[in-house]
């Protein structure tokens, strides 16, 4: 390919020296150059050929548009001659011609809503468009795209420069603007355009600029803290009486938080891995913003302070809300246990018998024995009174037992005659029962059962 500017001047064609050259007066060596089988010029030497003479100029008038063959012939002084293989040279003086409608076309969505941060993130952080084929397209033409603040203001606003392949020239040509380039140019009205440079360096062809409204700067989203329906307090912190959530708690994502259609909401009751922690992506109603926290997790959290929060998970990122600090009180006003051998306010050692005295938390068959009861919990029992030997304080602790049923009467343990004989008679005996809601980390007391121990 001969650059177009070079056709304005004589084209200097240089040659390598041939062998068996012995020119002399009357028997010269002759060099002849042809352009597409037409004589260009000829040189003869009757003396040794000097290297600086091995050229012939092609006049500008012969450098016409199209493909040409350069060949040359050497006739030696001996009369022998030889012609070179052709050298193919292309001259392209005709610049590419863009069609009348040559601006870049972008997706309809972009024309309606502009180039937004949301759109870029949903499309691989890039904006793609196309422009129609143009006349005179040749593989190797150079495409330069621009993203400008004003139509025609192309200086220092080049986005991409690349060579076009043969495959690209058979259909609409695709151009790409990166999210980084778009954001670097700022928000507002912007103009996308391109230029075509052919290999022959003809005058560049510039497209009509396509104007687009841009709002691509990332906007920090405000993800307000969730709240808890059953708790008492403010927007960022509250206190929960566990009995208020005996059937479970309701975590609420604020109604004014923007949630995209392609984002998944996950709510968190405490940090994963902590006692009672729970998470869910299933609202109580499809499309709703209320999520149920099981009563068992409320129970496990009694006596603890921890965060409530939610995440929004989309195709490109995961966002975490502000936390809501929840204090769950310990379960209070637990009922008083009963003992089957207590008559009135007396517990008689003689009446206990060999079978012992059974301690339980009574309830109807379908009712819970205490609020937030679950079979994941444990109970334990202690006896406290005066020592039968010296009157000093004596305490007997029984090992923890698992809760075997969540409704009806719950058995706590058995007290034997041998246990009771360790305590002084005619004194109060405290029967203390405890329950743990958090895996035996803390224990909550029931009301004390206090009979008078008698013989």
mmCIF file of N, CA and C in Angstrom, residues 317-369:
data_model
loop_
_atom_site.group_PDB
_atom_site.id
_atom_site.type_symbol
_atom_site.label_atom_id
_atom_site.label_comp_id
_atom_site.label_asym_id
_atom_site.label_seq_id
_atom_site.Cartn_x
_atom_site.Cartn_y
_atom_site.Cartn_z
ATOM 1 N N UNK A 317 -22.417 -7.450 42.972
ATOM 2 C CA UNK A 317 -21.905 -7.140 44.300
ATOM 3 C C UNK A 317 -22.919 -7.521 45.375
ATOM 4 N N UNK A 318 -22.424 -7.516 46.602
ATOM 5 C CA UNK A 318 -23.281 -7.746 47.772
ATOM 6 C C UNK A 318 -23.138 -6.558 48.704
ATOM 7 N N UNK A 319 -24.268 -5.984 49.092
ATOM 8 C CA UNK A 319 -24.290 -4.821 49.965
ATOM 9 C C UNK A 319 -24.866 -5.222 51.318
ATOM 10 N N UNK A 320 -24.330 -4.616 52.373
ATOM 11 C CA UNK A 320 -24.782 -4.917 53.736
ATOM 12 C C UNK A 320 -25.405 -3.678 54.359
ATOM 13 N N UNK A 321 -26.533 -3.853 55.002
ATOM 14 C CA UNK A 321 -27.251 -2.727 55.592
ATOM 15 C C UNK A 321 -26.568 -2.230 56.862
ATOM 16 N N UNK A 322 -27.034 -1.077 57.320
ATOM 17 C CA UNK A 322 -26.647 -0.622 58.649
ATOM 18 C C UNK A 322 -27.217 -1.609 59.668
ATOM 19 N N UNK A 323 -26.537 -1.787 60.797
ATOM 20 C CA UNK A 323 -27.038 -2.747 61.799
ATOM 21 C C UNK A 323 -28.063 -2.114 62.742
ATOM 22 N N UNK A 324 -28.927 -2.942 63.257
ATOM 23 C CA UNK A 324 -29.847 -2.577 64.329
ATOM 24 C C UNK A 324 -29.428 -3.384 65.559
ATOM 25 N N UNK A 325 -29.116 -2.698 66.638
ATOM 26 C CA UNK A 325 -28.658 -3.382 67.848
ATOM 27 C C UNK A 325 -29.865 -3.812 68.683
ATOM 28 N N UNK A 326 -29.997 -5.108 68.866
ATOM 29 C CA UNK A 326 -31.126 -5.661 69.624
ATOM 30 C C UNK A 326 -30.638 -6.253 70.943
ATOM 31 N N UNK A 327 -31.296 -5.864 71.996
ATOM 32 C CA UNK A 327 -31.049 -6.469 73.315
ATOM 33 C C UNK A 327 -32.233 -7.358 73.641
ATOM 34 N N UNK A 328 -31.985 -8.647 73.790
ATOM 35 C CA UNK A 328 -33.038 -9.593 74.155
ATOM 36 C C UNK A 328 -32.920 -9.839 75.659
ATOM 37 N N UNK A 329 -33.971 -9.490 76.378
ATOM 38 C CA UNK A 329 -33.963 -9.687 77.824
ATOM 39 C C UNK A 329 -34.007 -11.173 78.154
ATOM 40 N N UNK A 330 -33.634 -11.501 79.380
ATOM 41 C CA UNK A 330 -33.789 -12.884 79.822
ATOM 42 C C UNK A 330 -35.269 -13.178 80.014
ATOM 43 N N UNK A 331 -35.631 -14.435 79.879
ATOM 44 C CA UNK A 331 -37.030 -14.834 80.073
ATOM 45 C C UNK A 331 -37.361 -14.700 81.555
ATOM 46 N N UNK A 332 -38.355 -13.906 81.865
ATOM 47 C CA UNK A 332 -38.689 -13.638 83.276
ATOM 48 C C UNK A 332 -40.056 -14.225 83.615
ATOM 49 N N UNK A 333 -40.355 -14.180 84.943
ATOM 50 C CA UNK A 333 -41.654 -14.675 85.440
ATOM 51 C C UNK A 333 -41.920 -16.116 85.019
ATOM 52 N N UNK A 334 -40.861 -16.925 85.083
ATOM 53 C CA UNK A 334 -41.064 -18.339 84.803
ATOM 54 C C UNK A 334 -41.898 -18.959 85.924
ATOM 55 N N UNK A 335 -42.686 -19.960 85.628
ATOM 56 C CA UNK A 335 -43.625 -20.508 86.632
ATOM 57 C C UNK A 335 -42.902 -21.242 87.771
ATOM 58 N N UNK A 336 -43.679 -21.608 88.757
ATOM 59 C CA UNK A 336 -43.161 -22.349 89.913
ATOM 60 C C UNK A 336 -43.301 -23.848 89.653
ATOM 61 N N UNK A 337 -42.236 -24.597 89.863
ATOM 62 C CA UNK A 337 -42.344 -26.054 89.688
ATOM 63 C C UNK A 337 -43.235 -26.656 90.773
ATOM 64 N N UNK A 338 -43.586 -27.896 90.589
ATOM 65 C CA UNK A 338 -44.410 -28.593 91.589
ATOM 66 C C UNK A 338 -43.717 -29.898 91.967
ATOM 67 N N UNK A 339 -44.138 -30.433 93.106
ATOM 68 C CA UNK A 339 -43.604 -31.710 93.593
ATOM 69 C C UNK A 339 -44.775 -32.569 94.047
ATOM 70 N N UNK A 340 -44.820 -33.780 93.588
ATOM 71 C CA UNK A 340 -45.994 -34.629 93.852
ATOM 72 C C UNK A 340 -46.086 -35.093 95.302
ATOM 73 N N UNK A 341 -45.077 -34.861 96.115
ATOM 74 C CA UNK A 341 -45.122 -35.311 97.508
ATOM 75 C C UNK A 341 -45.332 -34.155 98.483
ATOM 76 N N UNK A 342 -45.517 -32.971 97.955
ATOM 77 C CA UNK A 342 -45.783 -31.832 98.829
ATOM 78 C C UNK A 342 -47.291 -31.760 99.093
ATOM 79 N N UNK A 343 -47.622 -31.717 100.367
ATOM 80 C CA UNK A 343 -49.017 -31.564 100.788
ATOM 81 C C UNK A 343 -49.145 -30.219 101.466
ATOM 82 N N UNK A 344 -49.994 -29.374 100.906
ATOM 83 C CA UNK A 344 -50.065 -28.019 101.434
ATOM 84 C C UNK A 344 -48.739 -27.345 101.225
ATOM 85 N N UNK A 345 -48.058 -27.009 102.323
ATOM 86 C CA UNK A 345 -46.728 -26.410 102.218
ATOM 87 C C UNK A 345 -45.675 -27.305 102.884
ATOM 88 N N UNK A 346 -46.015 -28.616 103.054
ATOM 89 C CA UNK A 346 -45.115 -29.522 103.768
ATOM 90 C C UNK A 346 -44.607 -30.614 102.821
ATOM 91 N N UNK A 347 -43.345 -30.932 103.017
ATOM 92 C CA UNK A 347 -42.758 -32.077 102.320
ATOM 93 C C UNK A 347 -42.274 -33.032 103.393
ATOM 94 N N UNK A 348 -42.935 -34.204 103.484
ATOM 95 C CA UNK A 348 -42.614 -35.170 104.533
ATOM 96 C C UNK A 348 -41.659 -36.221 103.984
ATOM 97 N N UNK A 349 -40.526 -36.380 104.712
ATOM 98 C CA UNK A 349 -39.568 -37.397 104.297
ATOM 99 C C UNK A 349 -40.215 -38.768 104.360
ATOM 100 N N UNK A 350 -41.058 -38.991 105.363
ATOM 101 C CA UNK A 350 -41.697 -40.291 105.536
ATOM 102 C C UNK A 350 -42.652 -40.619 104.414
ATOM 103 N N UNK A 351 -43.254 -39.580 103.834
ATOM 104 C CA UNK A 351 -44.223 -39.828 102.769
ATOM 105 C C UNK A 351 -43.573 -40.004 101.394
ATOM 106 N N UNK A 352 -42.278 -39.683 101.323
ATOM 107 C CA UNK A 352 -41.608 -39.776 100.007
ATOM 108 C C UNK A 352 -41.514 -41.213 99.559
ATOM 109 N N UNK A 353 -41.173 -42.090 100.462
ATOM 110 C CA UNK A 353 -41.066 -43.499 100.107
ATOM 111 C C UNK A 353 -39.873 -43.787 99.220
ATOM 112 N N UNK A 354 -39.781 -45.051 98.854
ATOM 113 C CA UNK A 354 -38.625 -45.469 98.059
ATOM 114 C C UNK A 354 -38.659 -44.948 96.629
ATOM 115 N N UNK A 355 -39.870 -44.570 96.159
ATOM 116 C CA UNK A 355 -39.960 -44.110 94.760
ATOM 117 C C UNK A 355 -39.459 -42.685 94.585
ATOM 118 N N UNK A 356 -39.330 -41.930 95.707
ATOM 119 C CA UNK A 356 -38.831 -40.570 95.627
ATOM 120 C C UNK A 356 -39.930 -39.576 95.340
ATOM 121 N N UNK A 357 -39.552 -38.300 95.324
ATOM 122 C CA UNK A 357 -40.479 -37.206 95.054
ATOM 123 C C UNK A 357 -40.179 -36.641 93.661
ATOM 124 N N UNK A 358 -41.202 -36.593 92.825
ATOM 125 C CA UNK A 358 -41.021 -36.125 91.443
ATOM 126 C C UNK A 358 -41.243 -34.617 91.365
ATOM 127 N N UNK A 359 -40.293 -33.918 90.758
ATOM 128 C CA UNK A 359 -40.398 -32.475 90.528
ATOM 129 C C UNK A 359 -40.677 -32.259 89.049
ATOM 130 N N UNK A 360 -41.644 -31.392 88.741
ATOM 131 C CA UNK A 360 -42.022 -31.172 87.344
ATOM 132 C C UNK A 360 -42.530 -29.757 87.158
ATOM 133 N N UNK A 361 -42.687 -29.393 85.874
ATOM 134 C CA UNK A 361 -43.383 -28.154 85.498
ATOM 135 C C UNK A 361 -44.674 -28.577 84.845
ATOM 136 N N UNK A 362 -45.793 -28.439 85.544
ATOM 137 C CA UNK A 362 -47.055 -28.974 85.017
ATOM 138 C C UNK A 362 -47.639 -28.075 83.923
ATOM 139 N N UNK A 363 -48.345 -28.703 82.989
ATOM 140 C CA UNK A 363 -49.060 -27.970 81.940
ATOM 141 C C UNK A 363 -50.056 -28.907 81.315
ATOM 142 N N UNK A 364 -51.097 -28.309 80.676
ATOM 143 C CA UNK A 364 -52.044 -29.103 79.924
ATOM 144 C C UNK A 364 -51.316 -29.763 78.742
ATOM 145 N N UNK A 365 -51.889 -30.824 78.229
ATOM 146 C CA UNK A 365 -51.207 -31.621 77.209
ATOM 147 C C UNK A 365 -50.814 -30.806 75.979
ATOM 148 N N UNK A 366 -51.625 -29.795 75.624
ATOM 149 C CA UNK A 366 -51.344 -29.022 74.408
ATOM 150 C C UNK A 366 -50.682 -27.687 74.688
ATOM 151 N N UNK A 367 -50.400 -27.428 75.973
ATOM 152 C CA UNK A 367 -49.828 -26.140 76.341
ATOM 153 C C UNK A 367 -48.345 -26.271 76.677
ATOM 154 N N UNK A 368 -47.573 -25.198 76.468
ATOM 155 C CA UNK A 368 -46.171 -25.226 76.883
ATOM 156 C C UNK A 368 -46.062 -25.033 78.391
ATOM 157 N N UNK A 369 -45.067 -25.679 78.983
ATOM 158 C CA UNK A 369 -44.868 -25.550 80.421
ATOM 159 C C UNK A 369 -44.275 -24.194 80.783
#
